[in-house]
Amino acid sequence: MQPRRKFVQQLALSTAAITIGSPVIAAFSNQQKKLRMGLIGTGLRGQAHLAMSLDRTDVEVTAICDIDPRMLKMAGDLIKKSGKTAPQVFTGDVYAYKKMLESGKLDAVVISTPWEWHTPMILDSISAGLKYIATEVVLGITLEDHWEVVRAAEKNKAHVMMLENACYRRDILAVLNMIRQGLFGEIIHLQGGYQHDLRGVKFNDGITPYNSGAEFGEKGFSEAKWRTAHSVHRNGDLYPTHDVGPLAMLIDINRGNRFVSLNSFATKSRGLHNYIVKKGGANHPNAKQLFKLGDVVTTQIACANGETIFLQHDTNLPRPYSLGFRVQGTNGIWMNLNNGMYIEGVSKYDHEHWDDAAEWFKKYEHPLWKKWGAEATKTGHDGIDFFVLHAFVEAAKRGEPTPMDVYDAAAWSAITPLSETSIALGNETVDFPDFTSGQWMQRTNQFAKGDQY
């Protein structure tokens, strides 16, 4: 996944592709209706989903909702450039989305709003009768948020999918393909991290979204308006799903395996204060702000089948972007930090040297990337945005379960409140809830088994 600073540029490129007639996905037959899609949230992330939805012939964007006039204007410009019929716009207050949900004109909804709104919007979507709900990460704030969503989805037979695009990374799917063919042997240990300098996202000048100032909250723009508050008030792994989601799929979590327990540690907090001083000076009002979030948060997870997982949340210090993946089994290891692969008895070097992982990925390219790679790479985040929305749309069209379900969303996202609890208790190990209520023992992993979605 590419660094965030390229996101707006990538969005612009994908938008331009709409206007010049790029190829579109047409999986519906002529006799079938289009999937009627509604989007709650038309910020920069929501606009990425909007652009891809407009570029499909099997989706009709029938409604959009936001309370920010600037974001609605930007979304409106995307729609005009696409030549598609303008959707109904819902705005005016923070609960305008409820009117959209109750309009009866939707088959599916995509939620791209601040984190604290995800759980209530999912629950309201289910209450309105929708059966296909996609949400940006994370699923909820508190542990009870996650249970509420799971219970509501089960009761109403609704499909809730968290749009965790990292599960569709080209390298991750190639590694999944290798694991399924037995090259790594039995998996023993995994690592990953959300290691991404977000100082320029958490603060800006209130006008441009990235790297432009020292304001946040009401004076901030885009994510700085809401996301930074979580760093003020919370101390834990605030964004675990990009790293743990792909790893969970590699070892069948919720499908023959599950998370059992975790513990977390947090360093002191220095990075955000130093950034404010650097951007706004020592006398800037925000230089007095205290931040609860440790600059580096580490989490260890034990799994039912004996694997361990090590996660790092590192967003407040200067560093290049990396998810820091490591997958280690009885036969070999992959590490993405050095682009290295080693499979004992197969690699061309002995155990003192690494193979170039790119050679392995080319050989074990996943069928999804073989089929859709050309289309995918025209969209955001090096193509993975395409795959995650494509999967949601295809499942909704076919009336099938989404490939990543509510149990996945709950398990991956619940790491945040559990890590907060562990840190608050002096790094105590805490039990991990079983959101499947025992179903994990019978479920099988069908994620990315073919080339459809």
PDB file of N, CA and C in Angstrom, residues 351-449:
ATOM      1  N   HIS A 351      21.221 -20.648   4.033  1.00  0.00           N
ATOM      2  CA  HIS A 351      20.505 -19.855   5.024  1.00  0.00           C
ATOM      3  C   HIS A 351      21.219 -18.572   5.411  1.00  0.00           C
ATOM      4  N   GLU A 352      22.357 -18.273   4.812  1.00  0.00           N
ATOM      5  CA  GLU A 352      23.046 -17.015   5.074  1.00  0.00           C
ATOM      6  C   GLU A 352      22.601 -15.893   4.133  1.00  0.00           C
ATOM      7  N   HIS A 353      21.787 -16.212   3.151  1.00  0.00           N
ATOM      8  CA  HIS A 353      21.403 -15.225   2.146  1.00  0.00           C
ATOM      9  C   HIS A 353      19.900 -15.305   1.865  1.00  0.00           C
ATOM     10  N   TRP A 354      19.351 -14.180   1.452  1.00  0.00           N
ATOM     11  CA  TRP A 354      17.925 -14.085   1.118  1.00  0.00           C
ATOM     12  C   TRP A 354      17.725 -14.166  -0.395  1.00  0.00           C
ATOM     13  N   ASP A 355      16.650 -14.817  -0.807  1.00  0.00           N
ATOM     14  CA  ASP A 355      16.163 -14.684  -2.180  1.00  0.00           C
ATOM     15  C   ASP A 355      15.438 -13.352  -2.313  1.00  0.00           C
ATOM     16  N   ASP A 356      15.390 -12.837  -3.524  1.00  0.00           N
ATOM     17  CA  ASP A 356      14.552 -11.683  -3.817  1.00  0.00           C
ATOM     18  C   ASP A 356      13.101 -12.167  -3.851  1.00  0.00           C
ATOM     19  N   ALA A 357      12.296 -11.672  -2.930  1.00  0.00           N
ATOM     20  CA  ALA A 357      10.907 -12.147  -2.833  1.00  0.00           C
ATOM     21  C   ALA A 357      10.125 -11.898  -4.113  1.00  0.00           C
ATOM     22  N   ALA A 358      10.489 -10.864  -4.879  1.00  0.00           N
ATOM     23  CA  ALA A 358       9.758 -10.545  -6.103  1.00  0.00           C
ATOM     24  C   ALA A 358       9.744 -11.722  -7.075  1.00  0.00           C
ATOM     25  N   GLU A 359      10.825 -12.499  -7.091  1.00  0.00           N
ATOM     26  CA  GLU A 359      10.889 -13.662  -7.977  1.00  0.00           C
ATOM     27  C   GLU A 359       9.861 -14.717  -7.557  1.00  0.00           C
ATOM     28  N   TRP A 360       9.710 -14.903  -6.267  1.00  0.00           N
ATOM     29  CA  TRP A 360       8.722 -15.851  -5.748  1.00  0.00           C
ATOM     30  C   TRP A 360       7.306 -15.359  -6.022  1.00  0.00           C
ATOM     31  N   PHE A 361       7.084 -14.056  -5.834  1.00  0.00           N
ATOM     32  CA  PHE A 361       5.738 -13.515  -6.039  1.00  0.00           C
ATOM     33  C   PHE A 361       5.308 -13.622  -7.497  1.00  0.00           C
ATOM     34  N   LYS A 362       6.263 -13.472  -8.385  1.00  0.00           N
ATOM     35  CA  LYS A 362       5.943 -13.621  -9.806  1.00  0.00           C
ATOM     36  C   LYS A 362       5.529 -15.058 -10.112  1.00  0.00           C
ATOM     37  N   LYS A 363       6.233 -16.007  -9.520  1.00  0.00           N
ATOM     38  CA  LYS A 363       5.925 -17.419  -9.757  1.00  0.00           C
ATOM     39  C   LYS A 363       4.601 -17.828  -9.131  1.00  0.00           C
ATOM     40  N   TYR A 364       4.304 -17.263  -7.934  1.00  0.00           N
ATOM     41  CA  TYR A 364       3.101 -17.661  -7.202  1.00  0.00           C
ATOM     42  C   TYR A 364       2.048 -16.552  -7.181  1.00  0.00           C
ATOM     43  N   GLU A 365       2.003 -15.782  -8.245  1.00  0.00           N
ATOM     44  CA  GLU A 365       0.993 -14.730  -8.379  1.00  0.00           C
ATOM     45  C   GLU A 365      -0.391 -15.311  -8.105  1.00  0.00           C
ATOM     46  N   HIS A 366      -1.173 -14.619  -7.274  1.00  0.00           N
ATOM     47  CA  HIS A 366      -2.506 -15.113  -6.943  1.00  0.00           C
ATOM     48  C   HIS A 366      -3.452 -14.943  -8.135  1.00  0.00           C
ATOM     49  N   PRO A 367      -4.403 -15.871  -8.313  1.00  0.00           N
ATOM     50  CA  PRO A 367      -5.350 -15.771  -9.431  1.00  0.00           C
ATOM     51  C   PRO A 367      -6.114 -14.454  -9.493  1.00  0.00           C
ATOM     52  N   LEU A 368      -6.422 -13.858  -8.340  1.00  0.00           N
ATOM     53  CA  LEU A 368      -7.125 -12.575  -8.365  1.00  0.00           C
ATOM     54  C   LEU A 368      -6.293 -11.506  -9.065  1.00  0.00           C
ATOM     55  N   TRP A 369      -4.996 -11.470  -8.776  1.00  0.00           N
ATOM     56  CA  TRP A 369      -4.143 -10.469  -9.402  1.00  0.00           C
ATOM     57  C   TRP A 369      -3.887 -10.803 -10.866  1.00  0.00           C
ATOM     58  N   LYS A 370      -3.847 -12.080 -11.199  1.00  0.00           N
ATOM     59  CA  LYS A 370      -3.685 -12.450 -12.603  1.00  0.00           C
ATOM     60  C   LYS A 370      -4.876 -11.967 -13.433  1.00  0.00           C
ATOM     61  N   LYS A 371      -6.068 -12.069 -12.857  1.00  0.00           N
ATOM     62  CA  LYS A 371      -7.267 -11.726 -13.612  1.00  0.00           C
ATOM     63  C   LYS A 371      -7.557 -10.236 -13.604  1.00  0.00           C
ATOM     64  N   TRP A 372      -7.412  -9.598 -12.434  1.00  0.00           N
ATOM     65  CA  TRP A 372      -7.886  -8.219 -12.284  1.00  0.00           C
ATOM     66  C   TRP A 372      -6.765  -7.191 -12.119  1.00  0.00           C
ATOM     67  N   GLY A 373      -5.513  -7.638 -12.163  1.00  0.00           N
ATOM     68  CA  GLY A 373      -4.408  -6.735 -11.869  1.00  0.00           C
ATOM     69  C   GLY A 373      -4.366  -5.488 -12.732  1.00  0.00           C
ATOM     70  N   ALA A 374      -4.630  -5.631 -14.033  1.00  0.00           N
ATOM     71  CA  ALA A 374      -4.567  -4.472 -14.928  1.00  0.00           C
ATOM     72  C   ALA A 374      -5.602  -3.425 -14.541  1.00  0.00           C
ATOM     73  N   GLU A 375      -6.805  -3.867 -14.211  1.00  0.00           N
ATOM     74  CA  GLU A 375      -7.848  -2.936 -13.779  1.00  0.00           C
ATOM     75  C   GLU A 375      -7.529  -2.349 -12.412  1.00  0.00           C
ATOM     76  N   ALA A 376      -7.052  -3.208 -11.517  1.00  0.00           N
ATOM     77  CA  ALA A 376      -6.831  -2.792 -10.135  1.00  0.00           C
ATOM     78  C   ALA A 376      -5.806  -1.677 -10.034  1.00  0.00           C
ATOM     79  N   THR A 377      -4.728  -1.780 -10.793  1.00  0.00           N
ATOM     80  CA  THR A 377      -3.643  -0.822 -10.647  1.00  0.00           C
ATOM     81  C   THR A 377      -4.000   0.574 -11.125  1.00  0.00           C
ATOM     82  N   LYS A 378      -5.164   0.743 -11.714  1.00  0.00           N
ATOM     83  CA  LYS A 378      -5.621   2.083 -12.107  1.00  0.00           C
ATOM     84  C   LYS A 378      -6.279   2.822 -10.939  1.00  0.00           C
ATOM     85  N   THR A 379      -6.476   2.124  -9.837  1.00  0.00           N
ATOM     86  CA  THR A 379      -7.166   2.716  -8.685  1.00  0.00           C
ATOM     87  C   THR A 379      -6.188   2.954  -7.542  1.00  0.00           C
ATOM     88  N   GLY A 380      -6.695   3.382  -6.398  1.00  0.00           N
ATOM     89  CA  GLY A 380      -5.866   3.833  -5.291  1.00  0.00           C
ATOM     90  C   GLY A 380      -5.140   2.732  -4.532  1.00  0.00           C
ATOM     91  N   HIS A 381      -4.116   3.158  -3.794  1.00  0.00           N
ATOM     92  CA  HIS A 381      -3.339   2.273  -2.922  1.00  0.00           C
ATOM     93  C   HIS A 381      -2.791   1.065  -3.677  1.00  0.00           C
ATOM     94  N   ASP A 382      -2.195   1.339  -4.841  1.00  0.00           N
ATOM     95  CA  ASP A 382      -1.540   0.294  -5.639  1.00  0.00           C
ATOM     96  C   ASP A 382      -2.475  -0.840  -6.023  1.00  0.00           C
ATOM     97  N   GLY A 383      -3.757  -0.538  -6.167  1.00  0.00           N
ATOM     98  CA  GLY A 383      -4.702  -1.528  -6.680  1.00  0.00           C
ATOM     99  C   GLY A 383      -5.567  -2.208  -5.654  1.00  0.00           C
ATOM    100  N   ILE A 384      -5.195  -2.141  -4.382  1.00  0.00           N
ATOM    101  CA  ILE A 384      -5.948  -2.905  -3.390  1.00  0.00           C
ATOM    102  C   ILE A 384      -7.315  -2.291  -3.096  1.00  0.00           C
ATOM    103  N   ASP A 385      -7.484  -0.996  -3.345  1.00  0.00           N
ATOM    104  CA  ASP A 385      -8.810  -0.392  -3.197  1.00  0.00           C
ATOM    105  C   ASP A 385      -9.816  -1.049  -4.136  1.00  0.00           C
ATOM    106  N   PHE A 386      -9.364  -1.334  -5.361  1.00  0.00           N
ATOM    107  CA  PHE A 386     -10.244  -1.990  -6.326  1.00  0.00           C
ATOM    108  C   PHE A 386     -10.753  -3.318  -5.792  1.00  0.00           C
ATOM    109  N   PHE A 387      -9.830  -4.140  -5.302  1.00  0.00           N
ATOM    110  CA  PHE A 387     -10.202  -5.491  -4.909  1.00  0.00           C
ATOM    111  C   PHE A 387     -11.200  -5.511  -3.761  1.00  0.00           C
ATOM    112  N   VAL A 388     -11.017  -4.644  -2.767  1.00  0.00           N
ATOM    113  CA  VAL A 388     -11.885  -4.714  -1.599  1.00  0.00           C
ATOM    114  C   VAL A 388     -13.300  -4.242  -1.938  1.00  0.00           C
ATOM    115  N   LEU A 389     -13.431  -3.193  -2.750  1.00  0.00           N
ATOM    116  CA  LEU A 389     -14.769  -2.760  -3.152  1.00  0.00           C
ATOM    117  C   LEU A 389     -15.384  -3.759  -4.122  1.00  0.00           C
ATOM    118  N   HIS A 390     -14.576  -4.288  -5.013  1.00  0.00           N
ATOM    119  CA  HIS A 390     -15.057  -5.298  -5.963  1.00  0.00           C
ATOM    120  C   HIS A 390     -15.627  -6.502  -5.222  1.00  0.00           C
ATOM    121  N   ALA A 391     -14.951  -6.941  -4.177  1.00  0.00           N
ATOM    122  CA  ALA A 391     -15.424  -8.092  -3.408  1.00  0.00           C
ATOM    123  C   ALA A 391     -16.768  -7.805  -2.769  1.00  0.00           C
ATOM    124  N   PHE A 392     -16.904  -6.610  -2.202  1.00  0.00           N
ATOM    125  CA  PHE A 392     -18.174  -6.248  -1.565  1.00  0.00           C
ATOM    126  C   PHE A 392     -19.301  -6.194  -2.589  1.00  0.00           C
ATOM    127  N   VAL A 393     -19.053  -5.560  -3.715  1.00  0.00           N
ATOM    128  CA  VAL A 393     -20.085  -5.427  -4.746  1.00  0.00           C
ATOM    129  C   VAL A 393     -20.494  -6.784  -5.289  1.00  0.00           C
ATOM    130  N   GLU A 394     -19.514  -7.627  -5.594  1.00  0.00           N
ATOM    131  CA  GLU A 394     -19.836  -8.938  -6.158  1.00  0.00           C
ATOM    132  C   GLU A 394     -20.644  -9.790  -5.183  1.00  0.00           C
ATOM    133  N   ALA A 395     -20.272  -9.770  -3.912  1.00  0.00           N
ATOM    134  CA  ALA A 395     -21.027 -10.546  -2.923  1.00  0.00           C
ATOM    135  C   ALA A 395     -22.463 -10.025  -2.822  1.00  0.00           C
ATOM    136  N   ALA A 396     -22.623  -8.714  -2.802  1.00  0.00           N
ATOM    137  CA  ALA A 396     -23.966  -8.128  -2.685  1.00  0.00           C
ATOM    138  C   ALA A 396     -24.813  -8.455  -3.912  1.00  0.00           C
ATOM    139  N   LYS A 397     -24.221  -8.370  -5.084  1.00  0.00           N
ATOM    140  CA  LYS A 397     -24.954  -8.686  -6.316  1.00  0.00           C
ATOM    141  C   LYS A 397     -25.446 -10.127  -6.316  1.00  0.00           C
ATOM    142  N   ARG A 398     -24.623 -11.023  -5.844  1.00  0.00           N
ATOM    143  CA  ARG A 398     -24.920 -12.455  -5.909  1.00  0.00           C
ATOM    144  C   ARG A 398     -25.710 -12.955  -4.707  1.00  0.00           C
ATOM    145  N   GLY A 399     -25.887 -12.080  -3.698  1.00  0.00           N
ATOM    146  CA  GLY A 399     -26.575 -12.505  -2.490  1.00  0.00           C
ATOM    147  C   GLY A 399     -25.784 -13.515  -1.688  1.00  0.00           C
ATOM    148  N   GLU A 400     -24.441 -13.403  -1.737  1.00  0.00           N
ATOM    149  CA  GLU A 400     -23.561 -14.344  -1.054  1.00  0.00           C
ATOM    150  C   GLU A 400     -22.882 -13.678   0.139  1.00  0.00           C
ATOM    151  N   PRO A 401     -22.346 -14.465   1.051  1.00  0.00           N
ATOM    152  CA  PRO A 401     -21.593 -13.873   2.165  1.00  0.00           C
ATOM    153  C   PRO A 401     -20.382 -13.088   1.655  1.00  0.00           C
ATOM    154  N   THR A 402     -20.068 -12.005   2.303  1.00  0.00           N
ATOM    155  CA  THR A 402     -18.880 -11.242   1.934  1.00  0.00           C
ATOM    156  C   THR A 402     -17.632 -12.026   2.346  1.00  0.00           C
ATOM    157  N   PRO A 403     -16.537 -11.912   1.583  1.00  0.00           N
ATOM    158  CA  PRO A 403     -15.352 -12.728   1.887  1.00  0.00           C
ATOM    159  C   PRO A 403     -14.711 -12.398   3.222  1.00  0.00           C
ATOM    160  N   MET A 404     -14.848 -11.163   3.669  1.00  0.00           N
ATOM    161  CA  MET A 404     -14.457 -10.771   5.025  1.00  0.00           C
ATOM    162  C   MET A 404     -15.754 -10.389   5.725  1.00  0.00           C
ATOM    163  N   ASP A 405     -16.043 -11.039   6.854  1.00  0.00           N
ATOM    164  CA  ASP A 405     -17.367 -10.886   7.441  1.00  0.00           C
ATOM    165  C   ASP A 405     -17.322 -10.140   8.769  1.00  0.00           C
ATOM    166  N   VAL A 406     -18.460 -10.109   9.439  1.00  0.00           N
ATOM    167  CA  VAL A 406     -18.572  -9.342  10.678  1.00  0.00           C
ATOM    168  C   VAL A 406     -17.666  -9.898  11.777  1.00  0.00           C
ATOM    169  N   TYR A 407     -17.430 -11.206  11.770  1.00  0.00           N
ATOM    170  CA  TYR A 407     -16.538 -11.786  12.774  1.00  0.00           C
ATOM    171  C   TYR A 407     -15.092 -11.334  12.558  1.00  0.00           C
ATOM    172  N   ASP A 408     -14.699 -11.229  11.295  1.00  0.00           N
ATOM    173  CA  ASP A 408     -13.365 -10.705  10.995  1.00  0.00           C
ATOM    174  C   ASP A 408     -13.259  -9.251  11.440  1.00  0.00           C
ATOM    175  N   ALA A 409     -14.252  -8.457  11.073  1.00  0.00           N
ATOM    176  CA  ALA A 409     -14.236  -7.040  11.430  1.00  0.00           C
ATOM    177  C   ALA A 409     -14.125  -6.861  12.939  1.00  0.00           C
ATOM    178  N   ALA A 410     -14.880  -7.651  13.679  1.00  0.00           N
ATOM    179  CA  ALA A 410     -14.871  -7.529  15.140  1.00  0.00           C
ATOM    180  C   ALA A 410     -13.534  -7.972  15.728  1.00  0.00           C
ATOM    181  N   ALA A 411     -13.014  -9.107  15.285  1.00  0.00           N
ATOM    182  CA  ALA A 411     -11.773  -9.634  15.851  1.00  0.00           C
ATOM    183  C   ALA A 411     -10.589  -8.710  15.567  1.00  0.00           C
ATOM    184  N   TRP A 412     -10.506  -8.218  14.344  1.00  0.00           N
ATOM    185  CA  TRP A 412      -9.363  -7.356  14.001  1.00  0.00           C
ATOM    186  C   TRP A 412      -9.458  -6.007  14.704  1.00  0.00           C
ATOM    187  N   SER A 413     -10.634  -5.440  14.707  1.00  0.00           N
ATOM    188  CA  SER A 413     -10.816  -4.094  15.261  1.00  0.00           C
ATOM    189  C   SER A 413     -10.786  -4.086  16.786  1.00  0.00           C
ATOM    190  N   ALA A 414     -11.212  -5.175  17.407  1.00  0.00           N
ATOM    191  CA  ALA A 414     -11.258  -5.238  18.879  1.00  0.00           C
ATOM    192  C   ALA A 414      -9.873  -5.186  19.507  1.00  0.00           C
ATOM    193  N   ILE A 415      -8.836  -5.371  18.713  1.00  0.00           N
ATOM    194  CA  ILE A 415      -7.478  -5.240  19.239  1.00  0.00           C
ATOM    195  C   ILE A 415      -7.279  -3.867  19.866  1.00  0.00           C
ATOM    196  N   THR A 416      -7.940  -2.844  19.330  1.00  0.00           N
ATOM    197  CA  THR A 416      -7.762  -1.497  19.873  1.00  0.00           C
ATOM    198  C   THR A 416      -8.236  -1.388  21.322  1.00  0.00           C
ATOM    199  N   PRO A 417      -9.508  -1.649  21.626  1.00  0.00           N
ATOM    200  CA  PRO A 417      -9.913  -1.525  23.027  1.00  0.00           C
ATOM    201  C   PRO A 417      -9.219  -2.529  23.946  1.00  0.00           C
ATOM    202  N   LEU A 418      -8.895  -3.713  23.444  1.00  0.00           N
ATOM    203  CA  LEU A 418      -8.188  -4.693  24.269  1.00  0.00           C
ATOM    204  C   LEU A 418      -6.772  -4.208  24.590  1.00  0.00           C
ATOM    205  N   SER A 419      -6.107  -3.592  23.624  1.00  0.00           N
ATOM    206  CA  SER A 419      -4.767  -3.061  23.881  1.00  0.00           C
ATOM    207  C   SER A 419      -4.824  -1.902  24.868  1.00  0.00           C
ATOM    208  N   GLU A 420      -5.850  -1.083  24.771  1.00  0.00           N
ATOM    209  CA  GLU A 420      -6.025   0.006  25.739  1.00  0.00           C
ATOM    210  C   GLU A 420      -6.179  -0.552  27.152  1.00  0.00           C
ATOM    211  N   THR A 421      -6.964  -1.613  27.280  1.00  0.00           N
ATOM    212  CA  THR A 421      -7.173  -2.241  28.584  1.00  0.00           C
ATOM    213  C   THR A 421      -5.870  -2.816  29.115  1.00  0.00           C
ATOM    214  N   SER A 422      -5.121  -3.514  28.265  1.00  0.00           N
ATOM    215  CA  SER A 422      -3.870  -4.123  28.688  1.00  0.00           C
ATOM    216  C   SER A 422      -2.884  -3.069  29.185  1.00  0.00           C
ATOM    217  N   ILE A 423      -2.746  -1.986  28.450  1.00  0.00           N
ATOM    218  CA  ILE A 423      -1.819  -0.921  28.846  1.00  0.00           C
ATOM    219  C   ILE A 423      -2.263  -0.286  30.158  1.00  0.00           C
ATOM    220  N   ALA A 424      -3.560  -0.031  30.273  1.00  0.00           N
ATOM    221  CA  ALA A 424      -4.086   0.593  31.486  1.00  0.00           C
ATOM    222  C   ALA A 424      -3.885  -0.289  32.715  1.00  0.00           C
ATOM    223  N   LEU A 425      -3.842  -1.603  32.511  1.00  0.00           N
ATOM    224  CA  LEU A 425      -3.649  -2.539  33.616  1.00  0.00           C
ATOM    225  C   LEU A 425      -2.177  -2.874  33.849  1.00  0.00           C
ATOM    226  N   GLY A 426      -1.271  -2.062  33.306  1.00  0.00           N
ATOM    227  CA  GLY A 426       0.150  -2.316  33.502  1.00  0.00           C
ATOM    228  C   GLY A 426       0.683  -3.411  32.619  1.00  0.00           C
ATOM    229  N   ASN A 427       0.171  -3.474  31.376  1.00  0.00           N
ATOM    230  CA  ASN A 427       0.629  -4.436  30.364  1.00  0.00           C
ATOM    231  C   ASN A 427       0.174  -5.859  30.667  1.00  0.00           C
ATOM    232  N   GLU A 428      -0.915  -5.976  31.354  1.00  0.00           N
ATOM    233  CA  GLU A 428      -1.451  -7.291  31.705  1.00  0.00           C
ATOM    234  C   GLU A 428      -1.972  -8.013  30.469  1.00  0.00           C
ATOM    235  N   THR A 429      -1.815  -9.332  30.447  1.00  0.00           N
ATOM    236  CA  THR A 429      -2.393 -10.140  29.373  1.00  0.00           C
ATOM    237  C   THR A 429      -3.897 -10.262  29.588  1.00  0.00           C
ATOM    238  N   VAL A 430      -4.663  -9.982  28.531  1.00  0.00           N
ATOM    239  CA  VAL A 430      -6.127 -10.030  28.629  1.00  0.00           C
ATOM    240  C   VAL A 430      -6.665 -11.073  27.650  1.00  0.00           C
ATOM    241  N   ASP A 431      -7.768 -11.685  28.031  1.00  0.00           N
ATOM    242  CA  ASP A 431      -8.405 -12.679  27.171  1.00  0.00           C
ATOM    243  C   ASP A 431      -9.044 -12.013  25.958  1.00  0.00           C
ATOM    244  N   PHE A 432      -8.999 -12.716  24.842  1.00  0.00           N
ATOM    245  CA  PHE A 432      -9.609 -12.227  23.609  1.00  0.00           C
ATOM    246  C   PHE A 432     -10.987 -12.873  23.464  1.00  0.00           C
ATOM    247  N   PRO A 433     -12.039 -12.082  23.280  1.00  0.00           N
ATOM    248  CA  PRO A 433     -13.370 -12.670  23.149  1.00  0.00           C
ATOM    249  C   PRO A 433     -13.505 -13.477  21.865  1.00  0.00           C
ATOM    250  N   ASP A 434     -14.339 -14.487  21.902  1.00  0.00           N
ATOM    251  CA  ASP A 434     -14.650 -15.287  20.714  1.00  0.00           C
ATOM    252  C   ASP A 434     -15.959 -14.758  20.132  1.00  0.00           C
ATOM    253  N   PHE A 435     -15.852 -13.881  19.151  1.00  0.00           N
ATOM    254  CA  PHE A 435     -17.049 -13.280  18.566  1.00  0.00           C
ATOM    255  C   PHE A 435     -17.881 -14.282  17.777  1.00  0.00           C
ATOM    256  N   THR A 436     -17.276 -15.413  17.408  1.00  0.00           N
ATOM    257  CA  THR A 436     -18.033 -16.423  16.659  1.00  0.00           C
ATOM    258  C   THR A 436     -18.830 -17.342  17.572  1.00  0.00           C
ATOM    259  N   SER A 437     -18.624 -17.226  18.883  1.00  0.00           N
ATOM    260  CA  SER A 437     -19.303 -18.103  19.850  1.00  0.00           C
ATOM    261  C   SER A 437     -19.104 -19.580  19.519  1.00  0.00           C
ATOM    262  N   GLY A 438     -17.877 -19.930  19.200  1.00  0.00           N
ATOM    263  CA  GLY A 438     -17.537 -21.324  18.949  1.00  0.00           C
ATOM    264  C   GLY A 438     -17.619 -21.758  17.499  1.00  0.00           C
ATOM    265  N   GLN A 439     -18.189 -20.922  16.635  1.00  0.00           N
ATOM    266  CA  GLN A 439     -18.331 -21.318  15.228  1.00  0.00           C
ATOM    267  C   GLN A 439     -16.981 -21.466  14.529  1.00  0.00           C
ATOM    268  N   TRP A 440     -15.949 -20.815  15.050  1.00  0.00           N
ATOM    269  CA  TRP A 440     -14.634 -20.881  14.419  1.00  0.00           C
ATOM    270  C   TRP A 440     -14.133 -22.309  14.275  1.00  0.00           C
ATOM    271  N   MET A 441     -14.596 -23.202  15.133  1.00  0.00           N
ATOM    272  CA  MET A 441     -14.125 -24.583  15.089  1.00  0.00           C
ATOM    273  C   MET A 441     -14.663 -25.349  13.878  1.00  0.00           C
ATOM    274  N   GLN A 442     -15.778 -24.908  13.317  1.00  0.00           N
ATOM    275  CA  GLN A 442     -16.369 -25.583  12.171  1.00  0.00           C
ATOM    276  C   GLN A 442     -16.184 -24.825  10.850  1.00  0.00           C
ATOM    277  N   ARG A 443     -15.933 -23.533  10.928  1.00  0.00           N
ATOM    278  CA  ARG A 443     -15.831 -22.718   9.712  1.00  0.00           C
ATOM    279  C   ARG A 443     -14.528 -23.012   8.963  1.00  0.00           C
ATOM    280  N   THR A 444     -14.567 -22.873   7.634  1.00  0.00           N
ATOM    281  CA  THR A 444     -13.371 -23.079   6.812  1.00  0.00           C
ATOM    282  C   THR A 444     -13.032 -21.785   6.082  1.00  0.00           C
ATOM    283  N   ASN A 445     -11.775 -21.629   5.742  1.00  0.00           N
ATOM    284  CA  ASN A 445     -11.293 -20.392   5.122  1.00  0.00           C
ATOM    285  C   ASN A 445     -11.472 -20.443   3.607  1.00  0.00           C
ATOM    286  N   GLN A 446     -12.433 -19.661   3.118  1.00  0.00           N
ATOM    287  CA  GLN A 446     -12.697 -19.593   1.675  1.00  0.00           C
ATOM    288  C   GLN A 446     -12.212 -18.285   1.090  1.00  0.00           C
ATOM    289  N   PHE A 447     -11.510 -17.475   1.885  1.00  0.00           N
ATOM    290  CA  PHE A 447     -11.068 -16.180   1.390  1.00  0.00           C
ATOM    291  C   PHE A 447     -10.117 -16.327   0.209  1.00  0.00           C
ATOM    292  N   ALA A 448     -10.431 -15.610  -0.877  1.00  0.00           N
ATOM    293  CA  ALA A 448      -9.577 -15.558  -2.070  1.00  0.00           C
ATOM    294  C   ALA A 448      -9.233 -16.958  -2.571  1.00  0.00           C
ATOM    295  N   LYS A 449     -10.213 -17.837  -2.600  1.00  0.00           N
ATOM    296  CA  LYS A 449      -9.967 -19.197  -3.073  1.00  0.00           C
ATOM    297  C   LYS A 449      -9.926 -19.280  -4.609  1.00  0.00           C
TER     298      LYS A 449
END
